[in-house]
Amino acid sequence: MFRKTWVIVLLAALIMAAAGCSQPEKIQGANAREGILDLRGGDFSGNQTRAMDGEWQFYPDKLLEPGQTEEEFSTYMRVPKSWNNYPTPYGYADGKGYGTYRLTLLTDPEPSVLAIRLPTISTAYKLWINGEVRAEMGRVGTDEASEKPAQTPHVVTFANEPGKTELVLQVSNFHHQRGGIWGQLDIGAPTAIIEQHTRDAGHNAGLFGSLVIIGLYHIALFALRREEKFTIHFGLLCLVVGIRTVVTDEALLLRWVPSISWEAGFKMEYLTLVLSAVAAYMYVNRLFPLDTSRRLRIYVLSVSTLFTGIILLLPSYELSRMLPLFQVFIVSIALYLVVVLIRGFIRKREGSVFVLVGVMVFILSVINDILYYMESLHSTDLVPLGLFFFILMQAFIISTRFSKALRSVETVSEQLLELNNHLEDRIEERTVALRKSKEEIEATNIELEKLERSRRHLLTNISHDLRTPMTLIQGYLEAMQDGIVQGKDQQDHYVRMMLGKIESLNRLISDLFELSKLESGQVTFDRKKVLLRNWIDDIREFYELDIENRGMQLHIVEPDTARADSDRISVFMDEMRINQALGNLIYNALKHMQPGGLIKLVFTYNPVRRKIILDVRDDGSGIASEDLPFIFDRFYKKDKSRNSAGGGSGIGLAIVKEIIELHEGQVSADSVPGEGASFRIELPAKEEEGTR
């Protein structure tokens, strides 16, 4: 049991790890020093980006534009890092303030187009590149009244000046307890930067959609089965974290609904932080009620209600200063949940292993986010991913519970069925015996009918299919007797052809016996993988001379080499039996053609359907349209039907159809009377990799 559990956990972890496997390649290089970032020699032609970390020039308490920089008042500030961490007069301990960042990029002499990905910057900024305004988020101000906050990541493209490019970035913050640039800026080719930006947005949107769907699903489960109260709390947890996903990082909600103000989005971010902790607590509380404290539940709900009121009423700046208090509340709940789950694990509560592992991962993601927002860890927002892992564990719990419930229902059903069966055992035994006897009699009758049909078909097939090869051998022998065949080489060639016909005849006799068993389901084919090239060569050698001796021509069209190579296409078939079917079609066609006529074998390969298609075309008398639907029926012998060619028994094309269909193929016919007929054979095939 434990081994199976850890296999499931490992599989879920691998799924989570796959989410971060497609990251753009980072170009390694020295960080910016004293306001200068050297990009010379960097290759931005591919999917590569470079972080713009390092020392930027900073002008505190000044909103300077390009050309107004005052060197004597500047200092150097590390990016990414909030300006709260710098001493006065260069930093702002309370986060409130404004200033101008400046960075000079040293670039190659050749002009090129680059792009910069700007993170969320607290809480308004305006960017110039080479003297032109290229980005503005919110409105930069010198006090709270003049500033308009806004925070969403942004991508800026620009044509860099050969040799040197200047960036001037005005930043102000009067609405958050942390200000300045505390997110990483990336520079690279526009395609790489836009791809990174789009991927991150798509990642968040995908998480949001997944969490909302899963949340609504669990709420629906609660509506259908109210005994499982933990499902509604888990559903609410998914919805809350889903909303948090689109108000943090990429701030997708503010982009989807521009009418939502920055402060409303900020309050939603803090509100979802508190509510997610409460929902997680209530989920575990309902899942393991015997291991949690009812008094503590009242305390958690009371404190969360108080925090909700504070979040809704306080302005954004004062609210951001209370983040440590919220974090203490969340960590306290997390530690308590770990204790509860360990207790449940010791007491062997159902599903406690999955919940413990899921909660531990979720708690680690929460701790990561706390350290990330405190600038103690260079990371990203991992709570949505942590919850996604938690959801996987929850799915196993629900599956286990429903499986257990289903087994209980099945057990009860079996017990009831056993009681009912006990009352009717004697009747059932007699009924079963009678039914079995009836089935045996019916099966015996069906088998006898099949054997009788097979016997009749066997005799008919022998009279039909032995005539053609015997006639050919007789013709070869008469030609040798009459002296038409002269020279040892030509005689040897005819002998080989006759031996081949005899071998084919022996195989044909065996085939006829086995084909007679078709209706009894006892036919076996010797199917092997045959290269199309070899098959075509065999057909040419086997039929070409014979057809020419009859005064006809054979033309073989191979697959278009631009689409497929005959040396790489293989057909899984019994070649002798397929050639038997093909021979029936060819010799039937010869009987309806004039001297000098042409038989064309056209091979094509359909890579989508994985079919080799063989069209057998002749320019003979054709087939009447009223005969076409019936020519593959056994014993169809209308005067002009191909199935009755030459006074035959009417099973030649029926045998063709049986052989092809037993190869999982299809055969069809088309004709215009007086212009010839075309028979199409389709057989499964595939193109081998690396076969030559």
XYZ file of C-alpha atoms in Angstrom:
692
model
C 0.000 0.000 0.000
C 2.741 2.446 0.954
C 4.727 1.593 -2.170
C 1.676 2.338 -4.346
C 1.112 5.610 -2.487
C 4.642 6.847 -3.049
C 4.502 5.858 -6.721
C 1.407 8.064 -7.082
C 3.113 10.917 -5.221
C 6.208 10.625 -7.416
C 4.060 10.656 -10.560
C 2.278 13.801 -9.398
C 5.622 15.451 -8.623
C 6.866 14.663 -12.126
C 3.734 16.241 -13.603
C 4.402 19.380 -11.548
C 8.058 19.467 -12.566
C 7.092 19.273 -16.241
C 5.371 22.655 -15.905
C 8.742 24.390 -15.725
C 10.669 22.431 -18.356
C 10.221 24.869 -21.238
C 12.105 27.956 -20.112
C 13.989 30.333 -22.407
C 17.748 29.994 -22.325
C 19.439 32.672 -20.228
C 22.579 34.283 -21.635
C 25.263 34.400 -18.963
C 27.094 37.688 -18.595
C 28.377 40.212 -16.114
C 25.805 42.253 -14.193
C 25.461 45.977 -14.666
C 28.181 47.989 -12.921
C 27.922 51.680 -12.083
C 24.908 52.130 -14.348
C 26.393 50.361 -17.395
C 25.337 46.952 -18.758
C 27.625 45.528 -21.434
C 25.637 43.564 -24.044
C 28.375 43.486 -26.643
C 29.011 40.078 -28.125
C 25.697 38.718 -26.838
C 23.794 36.588 -29.335
C 20.103 37.469 -29.173
C 19.233 35.840 -32.489
C 17.683 32.732 -30.931
C 15.367 32.008 -28.032
C 17.686 33.646 -25.513
C 17.221 36.397 -22.947
C 19.441 38.121 -20.419
C 18.636 39.484 -16.994
C 19.266 43.216 -16.536
C 20.425 42.763 -12.933
C 23.110 44.853 -11.299
C 23.868 48.445 -10.318
C 21.612 51.072 -11.872
C 22.110 54.810 -11.422
C 19.445 56.193 -9.114
C 18.381 59.797 -8.502
C 16.288 59.926 -5.306
C 13.475 62.488 -5.023
C 13.895 63.496 -8.668
C 11.749 62.731 -11.695
C 14.280 63.366 -14.444
C 13.825 63.007 -18.166
C 16.547 62.142 -20.680
C 19.132 64.903 -20.802
C 18.340 66.112 -17.265
C 20.428 63.614 -15.342
C 22.548 65.199 -12.655
C 25.570 63.071 -11.915
C 26.392 64.724 -8.597
C 23.073 63.700 -7.051
C 23.085 60.107 -8.261
C 23.867 56.892 -6.426
C 23.838 53.261 -7.483
C 20.975 50.977 -6.533
C 20.909 47.231 -7.088
C 18.130 45.876 -9.294
C 16.050 43.868 -8.593
C 15.644 45.153 -5.035
C 13.154 47.455 -3.353
C 14.428 50.842 -2.272
C 13.244 50.147 1.290
C 16.549 48.355 1.899
C 18.734 51.434 1.244
C 19.555 54.029 3.906
C 18.414 57.643 3.739
C 18.830 59.787 1.664
C 19.083 57.208 -1.107
C 16.369 54.823 0.089
C 12.916 55.040 1.619
C 12.447 52.943 4.749
C 8.649 53.215 4.594
C 8.565 52.514 0.849
C 7.020 55.872 -0.044
C 8.974 58.025 -2.458
C 9.943 58.669 -6.037
C 13.081 58.717 -8.103
C 14.692 58.079 -11.461
C 16.619 54.982 -12.525
C 19.121 55.197 -15.369
C 20.963 52.426 -17.204
C 23.284 52.612 -20.197
C 23.414 49.598 -22.516
C 26.632 49.019 -24.462
C 25.624 47.298 -27.705
C 27.293 46.090 -30.871
C 27.839 48.576 -33.726
C 25.260 46.839 -35.887
C 21.696 48.109 -35.311
C 19.154 45.561 -34.123
C 15.698 45.319 -32.601
C 15.499 44.288 -28.934
C 12.735 43.911 -26.371
C 12.535 44.390 -22.602
C 10.101 42.620 -20.291
C 9.110 44.934 -17.450
C 7.813 43.271 -14.262
C 5.304 44.768 -11.854
C 6.975 47.897 -10.437
C 5.540 49.538 -7.319
C 3.476 51.373 -8.082
C 3.800 53.609 -11.174
C 6.529 54.164 -13.740
C 7.426 55.871 -17.002
C 10.186 54.581 -19.311
C 12.254 56.418 -21.930
C 14.547 54.578 -24.355
C 16.955 56.758 -26.324
C 14.900 59.822 -25.468
C 11.514 58.382 -26.502
C 8.707 57.410 -24.114
C 8.212 53.662 -24.689
C 6.139 52.565 -21.692
C 4.003 54.113 -18.968
C 2.128 52.271 -16.249
C -0.198 54.400 -14.139
C 0.859 57.985 -13.530
C 4.122 58.875 -11.781
C 3.717 61.473 -9.040
C 5.537 63.208 -6.211
C 2.858 62.462 -3.606
C -0.106 60.200 -3.032
C -2.559 62.623 -4.609
C -0.636 63.070 -7.855
C 0.207 59.399 -8.331
C -2.112 56.909 -10.036
C -1.003 53.314 -9.278
C -1.012 50.487 -11.812
C 0.830 47.166 -11.897
C 0.916 44.734 -14.809
C 3.924 43.233 -16.607
C 4.681 44.863 -19.934
C 6.842 44.223 -23.022
C 8.629 47.054 -24.856
C 10.396 46.698 -28.206
C 12.913 49.199 -29.522
C 15.630 49.671 -32.116
C 18.874 50.084 -30.217
C 21.347 52.779 -31.178
C 24.636 51.354 -32.490
C 27.130 51.350 -29.667
C 25.020 52.726 -26.809
C 21.393 52.827 -25.657
C 20.091 54.851 -22.698
C 17.201 53.815 -20.444
C 15.597 56.368 -18.112
C 12.913 55.014 -15.776
C 10.841 57.231 -13.462
C 9.297 55.342 -10.530
C 7.024 56.499 -7.733
C 5.311 54.641 -4.904
C 2.831 55.973 -2.355
C 0.384 53.046 -2.214
C 2.505 50.051 -1.165
C 4.892 49.394 1.705
C 7.569 48.308 -0.804
C 8.719 50.532 -3.647
C 11.179 50.531 -6.498
C 12.130 47.783 -8.924
C 11.958 44.499 -7.005
C 11.178 42.279 -9.993
C 13.646 41.085 -12.621
C 13.860 42.827 -16.006
C 14.817 40.703 -19.027
C 16.185 41.811 -22.399
C 16.433 39.828 -25.615
C 15.095 39.377 -29.114
C 11.419 40.405 -29.442
C 10.361 36.848 -30.286
C 12.030 35.418 -27.170
C 10.696 38.114 -24.824
C 7.166 37.976 -26.236
C 7.241 34.175 -26.076
C 8.279 34.328 -22.415
C 5.579 36.911 -21.675
C 2.908 34.934 -23.521
C 3.964 31.652 -21.934
C 3.775 33.072 -18.406
C 0.364 34.581 -19.126
C -0.849 31.316 -20.655
C 0.507 29.380 -17.688
C -1.453 31.581 -15.267
C -4.575 31.460 -17.431
C -4.346 27.674 -17.630
C -3.974 27.373 -13.865
C -6.899 29.737 -13.359
C -9.141 27.749 -15.695
C -8.120 24.424 -14.164
C -8.667 25.620 -10.601
C -12.061 27.153 -11.389
C -13.276 24.014 -13.167
C -12.049 21.744 -10.368
C -13.540 24.077 -7.773
C -16.963 24.107 -9.431
C -16.763 20.327 -9.831
C -16.246 19.808 -6.092
C -19.018 22.260 -5.245
C -21.301 20.264 -7.559
C -20.213 17.071 -5.762
C -21.285 18.643 -2.483
C -24.657 19.595 -3.986
C -25.195 15.970 -5.019
C -23.790 14.366 -1.870
C -24.002 16.669 1.143
C -22.590 14.037 3.484
C -19.110 14.766 2.071
C -18.787 18.283 3.503
C -15.073 18.509 2.791
C -15.776 18.763 -0.953
C -17.339 22.245 -0.757
C -14.409 23.615 1.264
C -11.965 22.132 -1.196
C -13.963 23.632 -4.062
C -13.893 27.057 -2.393
C -10.139 26.697 -1.839
C -9.660 26.071 -5.572
C -11.804 29.069 -6.521
C -10.009 31.391 -4.087
C -6.527 30.381 -5.230
C -7.711 30.512 -8.839
C -8.737 34.145 -8.370
C -5.413 34.859 -6.660
C -3.635 33.440 -9.716
C -5.072 36.159 -11.967
C -4.495 39.101 -9.592
C -0.813 38.339 -8.895
C 2.195 37.876 -11.204
C 0.764 38.658 -14.658
C -2.324 40.376 -13.152
C -4.467 38.879 -15.907
C -7.739 39.955 -14.308
C -6.745 43.628 -14.536
C -5.939 43.097 -18.227
C -9.153 41.199 -18.915
C -11.314 43.744 -17.052
C -9.580 47.157 -17.317
C -12.365 48.795 -15.311
C -11.096 47.068 -12.141
C -8.924 49.557 -10.267
C -5.438 48.773 -9.018
C -6.585 49.081 -5.390
C -9.458 46.641 -5.961
C -7.037 44.130 -7.457
C -4.625 44.678 -4.565
C -7.364 44.032 -1.984
C -8.377 40.881 -3.878
C -4.768 39.685 -3.651
C -4.720 40.043 0.151
C -8.274 38.788 0.595
C -7.571 35.572 -1.324
C -4.420 35.091 0.762
C -6.428 34.996 4.005
C -9.410 33.102 2.604
C -7.215 30.387 1.091
C -5.774 29.650 4.537
C -9.268 29.470 6.036
C -10.551 27.224 3.232
C -7.562 24.886 3.657
C -8.188 24.693 7.411
C -11.899 23.957 6.947
C -11.106 21.310 4.344
C -8.838 19.382 6.720
C -11.268 19.982 9.587
C -14.139 18.396 7.643
C -11.941 15.601 6.310
C -10.612 14.590 9.754
C -13.151 15.970 12.270
C -12.007 13.646 15.073
C -8.457 14.988 14.928
C -9.199 18.746 14.975
C -10.368 21.147 17.666
C -13.833 22.681 17.415
C -12.777 25.618 19.602
C -9.860 26.378 17.306
C -12.219 26.365 14.331
C -14.241 29.149 15.922
C -11.022 31.080 16.565
C -9.838 30.701 12.956
C -13.186 31.800 11.545
C -13.344 34.788 13.899
C -9.822 35.995 13.093
C -10.357 35.538 9.358
C -13.585 37.552 9.551
C -11.691 40.346 11.346
C -8.923 40.269 8.741
C -11.490 40.378 5.935
C -12.994 43.546 7.399
C -9.528 45.103 7.754
C -8.679 44.292 4.130
C -11.906 45.812 2.850
C -11.669 48.992 4.942
C -7.983 49.941 5.123
C -6.236 51.899 2.330
C -3.732 49.936 0.284
C -0.583 51.356 1.910
C -1.655 50.617 5.497
C -2.948 47.245 4.347
C 0.401 46.287 2.802
C 2.131 47.047 6.110
C -0.053 44.402 7.773
C 1.239 41.631 5.507
C 3.551 40.166 8.222
C 0.519 39.772 10.507
C -1.359 37.886 7.792
C 1.694 35.729 7.175
C 1.945 34.790 10.867
C -1.735 33.793 10.780
C -1.212 31.633 7.683
C 1.952 29.943 8.975
C 0.220 29.189 12.298
C -2.653 27.486 10.487
C -0.194 25.576 8.307
C 1.760 24.244 11.285
C -1.448 23.210 13.019
C -2.633 21.356 9.902
C 0.662 19.474 9.736
C 0.173 18.347 13.353
C -3.405 17.246 12.588
C -2.357 15.297 9.514
C 0.523 13.580 11.280
C -1.923 12.591 14.005
C -4.326 11.273 11.351
C -1.503 9.359 9.698
C -0.553 7.730 12.995
C -4.199 6.830 13.578
C -4.400 5.454 10.009
C -7.168 7.750 8.853
C -8.320 7.091 5.307
C -6.483 9.303 2.800
C -4.230 10.880 5.444
C -1.055 10.050 3.468
C -2.237 11.849 0.339
C -3.479 14.868 2.278
C -0.277 15.061 4.344
C 1.956 15.023 1.268
C -0.274 17.488 -0.577
C -0.480 19.891 2.364
C 3.283 19.715 2.944
C 3.942 20.706 -0.673
C 1.285 23.424 -0.443
C 2.810 24.775 2.784
C 6.274 24.829 1.219
C 4.853 26.850 -1.674
C 3.269 29.272 0.818
C 6.588 29.663 2.663
C 8.280 30.234 -0.695
C 5.828 33.035 -1.504
C 6.301 34.640 1.911
C 10.092 34.675 1.514
C 9.700 35.860 -2.086
C 7.573 38.859 -1.090
C 9.993 39.609 1.758
C 12.830 39.650 -0.838
C 14.601 36.927 1.103
C 14.388 34.447 -1.773
C 14.815 34.925 -5.513
C 11.850 32.890 -6.750
C 8.291 33.348 -8.023
C 4.706 32.845 -6.867
C 4.344 29.065 -6.320
C 1.077 28.860 -4.351
C -1.023 28.009 -7.453
C 1.378 25.207 -8.390
C 1.447 23.970 -4.803
C -2.324 23.885 -4.761
C -2.365 22.073 -8.092
C -0.228 19.317 -6.543
C -2.604 19.345 -3.573
C -5.505 18.899 -6.013
C -3.875 15.806 -7.492
C -3.661 14.296 -4.030
C -7.302 15.244 -3.426
C -8.299 13.479 -6.649
C -6.760 10.256 -5.337
C -8.673 10.645 -2.066
C -12.006 11.123 -3.839
C -11.256 8.214 -6.174
C -10.437 6.008 -3.186
C -13.616 6.994 -1.342
C -15.883 6.491 -4.330
C -14.170 3.191 -5.106
C -14.742 2.070 -1.538
C -18.390 3.154 -1.706
C -18.810 1.289 -4.988
C -17.281 -1.840 -3.487
C -19.709 -1.588 -0.566
C -22.649 -1.299 -2.963
C -21.358 -4.240 -4.973
C -20.963 -6.316 -1.798
C -24.541 -5.585 -0.715
C -25.796 -6.317 -4.234
C -23.971 -9.634 -4.272
C -25.471 -10.571 -0.908
C -28.992 -9.727 -2.110
C -28.408 -11.585 -5.330
C -27.208 -14.610 -3.419
C -30.390 -14.598 -1.353
C -32.546 -14.388 -4.474
C -30.553 -17.076 -6.196
C -30.929 -19.400 -3.234
C -34.730 -19.252 -3.566
C -34.611 -20.176 -7.236
C -31.626 -22.526 -7.368
C -33.580 -25.563 -8.521
C -35.441 -23.686 -11.255
C -32.262 -21.991 -12.391
C -30.370 -25.283 -12.604
C -33.028 -26.795 -14.858
C -33.214 -23.647 -16.958
C -29.444 -23.584 -17.382
C -29.365 -27.244 -18.386
C -32.107 -26.775 -20.983
C -30.498 -23.616 -22.313
C -27.135 -25.335 -22.561
C -28.629 -28.280 -24.451
C -30.412 -25.944 -26.832
C -27.253 -23.945 -27.465
C -25.255 -27.109 -28.123
C -27.841 -28.354 -30.626
C -27.951 -24.984 -32.378
C -24.151 -24.804 -32.493
C -23.992 -28.323 -33.935
C -26.548 -27.452 -36.626
C -24.661 -24.280 -37.549
C -21.395 -26.211 -37.741
C -22.963 -28.862 -39.973
C -24.390 -26.208 -42.270
C -20.984 -24.526 -42.496
C -19.273 -27.818 -43.303
C -21.838 -28.610 -46.001
C -21.421 -25.182 -47.592
C -17.654 -25.548 -47.369
C -17.829 -28.917 -49.116
C -19.918 -27.502 -51.964
C -17.699 -24.447 -52.276
C -14.559 -26.597 -52.264
C -15.727 -28.629 -55.230
C -16.766 -25.507 -57.084
C -13.496 -23.739 -56.322
C -11.408 -26.681 -57.508
C -13.173 -26.800 -60.859
C -12.772 -23.034 -61.267
C -9.307 -22.220 -59.957
C -7.307 -25.267 -61.085
C -8.231 -24.747 -64.724
C -6.180 -21.562 -65.259
C -2.733 -22.744 -63.983
C -3.143 -26.180 -65.621
C -3.894 -24.495 -68.953
C -0.777 -22.330 -68.612
C 1.485 -25.302 -67.856
C -0.019 -27.186 -70.783
C 0.686 -24.200 -73.046
C 4.332 -24.053 -71.928
C 4.805 -27.789 -72.558
C 3.175 -27.602 -75.997
C 5.414 -24.670 -76.887
C 8.479 -26.727 -75.962
C 7.140 -29.771 -77.816
C 6.401 -27.787 -80.996
C 9.912 -26.310 -80.999
C 8.709 -22.777 -80.410
C 11.018 -22.571 -77.408
C 14.591 -22.905 -78.646
C 17.914 -22.649 -76.928
C 18.888 -23.974 -73.533
C 18.517 -20.597 -71.808
C 14.990 -20.111 -73.051
C 14.100 -23.695 -72.161
C 15.520 -23.224 -68.658
C 13.490 -20.054 -68.310
C 10.285 -21.862 -69.327
C 11.111 -24.729 -66.974
C 11.529 -22.274 -64.111
C 8.220 -20.664 -65.019
C 6.484 -24.044 -65.053
C 8.048 -24.992 -61.736
C 6.778 -21.710 -60.378
C 3.303 -22.450 -61.738
C 3.419 -25.950 -60.263
C 4.498 -24.578 -56.908
C 1.714 -22.023 -57.152
C -0.669 -24.815 -58.135
C 0.313 -26.911 -55.115
C -0.175 -23.920 -52.896
C -3.458 -23.164 -54.649
C -4.771 -26.635 -53.906
C -3.917 -26.152 -50.247
C -5.518 -22.717 -50.385
C -8.723 -24.056 -51.890
C -9.074 -26.531 -49.059
C -8.490 -23.813 -46.518
C -10.784 -21.356 -48.336
C -13.502 -23.953 -48.126
C -13.254 -23.533 -44.375
C -13.835 -19.778 -44.491
C -17.412 -20.011 -43.423
C -16.426 -22.262 -40.536
C -13.789 -19.770 -39.377
C -10.823 -22.163 -39.652
C -8.669 -20.381 -42.233
C -5.138 -19.316 -41.304
C -2.861 -17.218 -43.503
C 0.937 -17.183 -43.431
C 1.217 -13.392 -43.158
C 4.664 -11.807 -43.215
C 6.086 -8.331 -43.670
C 6.819 -7.859 -47.404
C 8.537 -4.781 -48.822
C 6.498 -3.143 -51.563
C 9.577 -3.045 -53.829
C 10.009 -6.830 -53.562
C 6.312 -7.440 -54.153
C 6.322 -5.284 -57.309
C 9.396 -7.111 -58.631
C 7.738 -10.487 -57.980
C 4.578 -9.377 -59.799
C 6.575 -8.163 -62.794
C 8.556 -11.415 -63.042
C 5.508 -13.613 -62.477
C 3.053 -12.020 -64.922
C 4.911 -9.883 -67.478
C 6.117 -12.628 -69.851
C 2.872 -14.559 -69.617
C 0.821 -11.474 -70.518
C 3.160 -10.589 -73.412
C 2.877 -14.148 -74.770
C -0.868 -13.597 -74.887
C -0.347 -10.549 -77.093
C -1.104 -8.090 -74.274
C 0.978 -5.537 -72.387
C 1.608 -5.069 -68.660
C 2.474 -1.627 -67.278
C 3.260 -1.155 -63.552
C 3.119 2.329 -61.990
C 4.962 2.597 -58.677
C 4.161 5.085 -55.865
C 5.219 8.679 -56.369
C 8.729 8.908 -54.866
C 7.969 12.447 -53.709
C 5.400 11.019 -51.304
C 6.675 7.522 -50.524
C 9.562 5.205 -51.308
C 8.795 1.631 -52.384
C 11.903 0.462 -50.532
C 10.472 1.777 -47.239
C 6.837 0.685 -47.523
C 5.986 -2.739 -46.140
C 2.765 -4.744 -46.397
C 1.913 -7.403 -43.812
C 0.395 -10.138 -45.956
C 0.479 -13.701 -47.230
C 2.118 -12.912 -50.583
C 1.059 -16.171 -52.252
C -2.591 -15.634 -51.355
C -2.583 -11.987 -52.351
C -0.970 -12.983 -55.658
C -3.686 -15.607 -56.050
C -6.322 -12.871 -55.707
C -4.354 -10.593 -58.032
C -4.014 -13.426 -60.570
C -7.772 -13.926 -60.595
C -8.240 -10.243 -61.432
C -5.514 -10.210 -64.126
C -6.599 -13.389 -65.918
C -10.257 -12.407 -65.750
C -9.259 -9.104 -67.364
C -7.289 -10.882 -70.130
C -10.383 -12.837 -71.113
C -12.236 -9.598 -71.837
C -9.477 -7.811 -73.786
C -8.522 -7.680 -77.448
C -4.974 -8.483 -78.674
C -2.645 -5.568 -78.017
C -4.628 -4.545 -74.950
C -3.034 -3.007 -71.853
C -3.265 -4.047 -68.227
C -2.066 -1.339 -65.867
C -1.198 -1.962 -62.209
C -1.088 1.377 -60.367
C 0.383 1.382 -56.846
C -0.203 4.379 -54.527
C 0.435 4.855 -50.813
C -1.814 6.845 -48.494
C 0.321 7.824 -45.462
C -2.659 9.234 -43.538
C -4.741 6.069 -43.769
C -1.629 3.853 -43.890
C -2.943 1.976 -46.900
C -1.278 0.650 -50.049
C -3.746 0.987 -52.914
C -3.443 -1.232 -56.011
C -5.630 -0.391 -59.025
C -5.887 -3.183 -61.640
C -7.049 -1.451 -64.826
C -7.760 -2.920 -68.258
C -9.080 -1.599 -71.568
C -11.387 -4.525 -72.230
C -15.124 -4.724 -72.697
C -15.915 -3.514 -69.184
C -18.697 -4.503 -66.799
C -22.339 -3.570 -67.076
C -23.452 -1.077 -64.449
C -26.259 -3.366 -63.269
C -23.697 -6.113 -62.560
C -21.269 -4.025 -60.488
C -23.091 -4.328 -57.130
C -23.143 -8.140 -57.386
C -19.899 -9.222 -59.026
C -18.277 -10.174 -55.707
C -21.210 -12.397 -54.706
C -20.669 -16.134 -54.882
C -22.256 -17.858 -57.894
C -23.355 -14.638 -59.561
C -23.352 -15.769 -63.213
C -25.069 -13.189 -65.367
C -23.839 -13.501 -68.956
C -21.650 -10.391 -68.988
C -20.482 -10.494 -65.400
C -16.762 -10.796 -64.737
C -17.566 -13.360 -62.036
C -18.827 -15.724 -64.695
C -16.006 -15.094 -67.118
C -15.443 -17.824 -69.606
C -18.258 -19.935 -68.272
C -16.736 -20.182 -64.795
C -18.560 -21.122 -61.661
C -19.025 -17.588 -60.445
C -16.769 -17.603 -57.383
C -13.512 -16.111 -58.725
C -14.147 -12.586 -57.512
C -15.803 -13.916 -54.358
C -12.520 -15.677 -53.525
C -10.678 -12.408 -54.209
C -12.987 -10.588 -51.821
C -12.543 -13.194 -49.057
C -8.739 -13.175 -49.322
C -8.510 -9.368 -49.274
C -10.936 -8.950 -46.371
C -9.094 -11.572 -44.316
C -6.055 -9.292 -44.748
C -8.115 -6.457 -43.180
C -8.372 -4.842 -46.603
C -11.084 -3.846 -49.062
C -11.743 -4.566 -52.719
C -14.061 -2.643 -55.034
C -14.779 -2.351 -58.749
C -15.619 0.389 -61.201
C -16.233 0.242 -64.920
C -17.479 2.043 -67.997
C -18.888 -0.500 -70.483
C -16.781 -0.604 -73.626
C -13.865 1.288 -72.030
C -12.549 -1.241 -69.544
C -12.775 -2.054 -65.859
C -10.829 -1.086 -62.748
C -10.506 -3.149 -59.564
C -9.105 -1.467 -56.447
C -7.392 -3.394 -53.652
C -6.582 -1.596 -50.386
C -4.256 -3.286 -47.880
C -2.836 -2.047 -44.562
C 0.756 -0.862 -44.937
C 3.278 1.333 -43.210
C 6.399 3.252 -44.076
C 9.425 1.880 -42.243
C 11.868 4.390 -40.731
C 15.455 4.083 -41.924
C 14.801 1.051 -44.130
C 16.688 1.070 -47.418
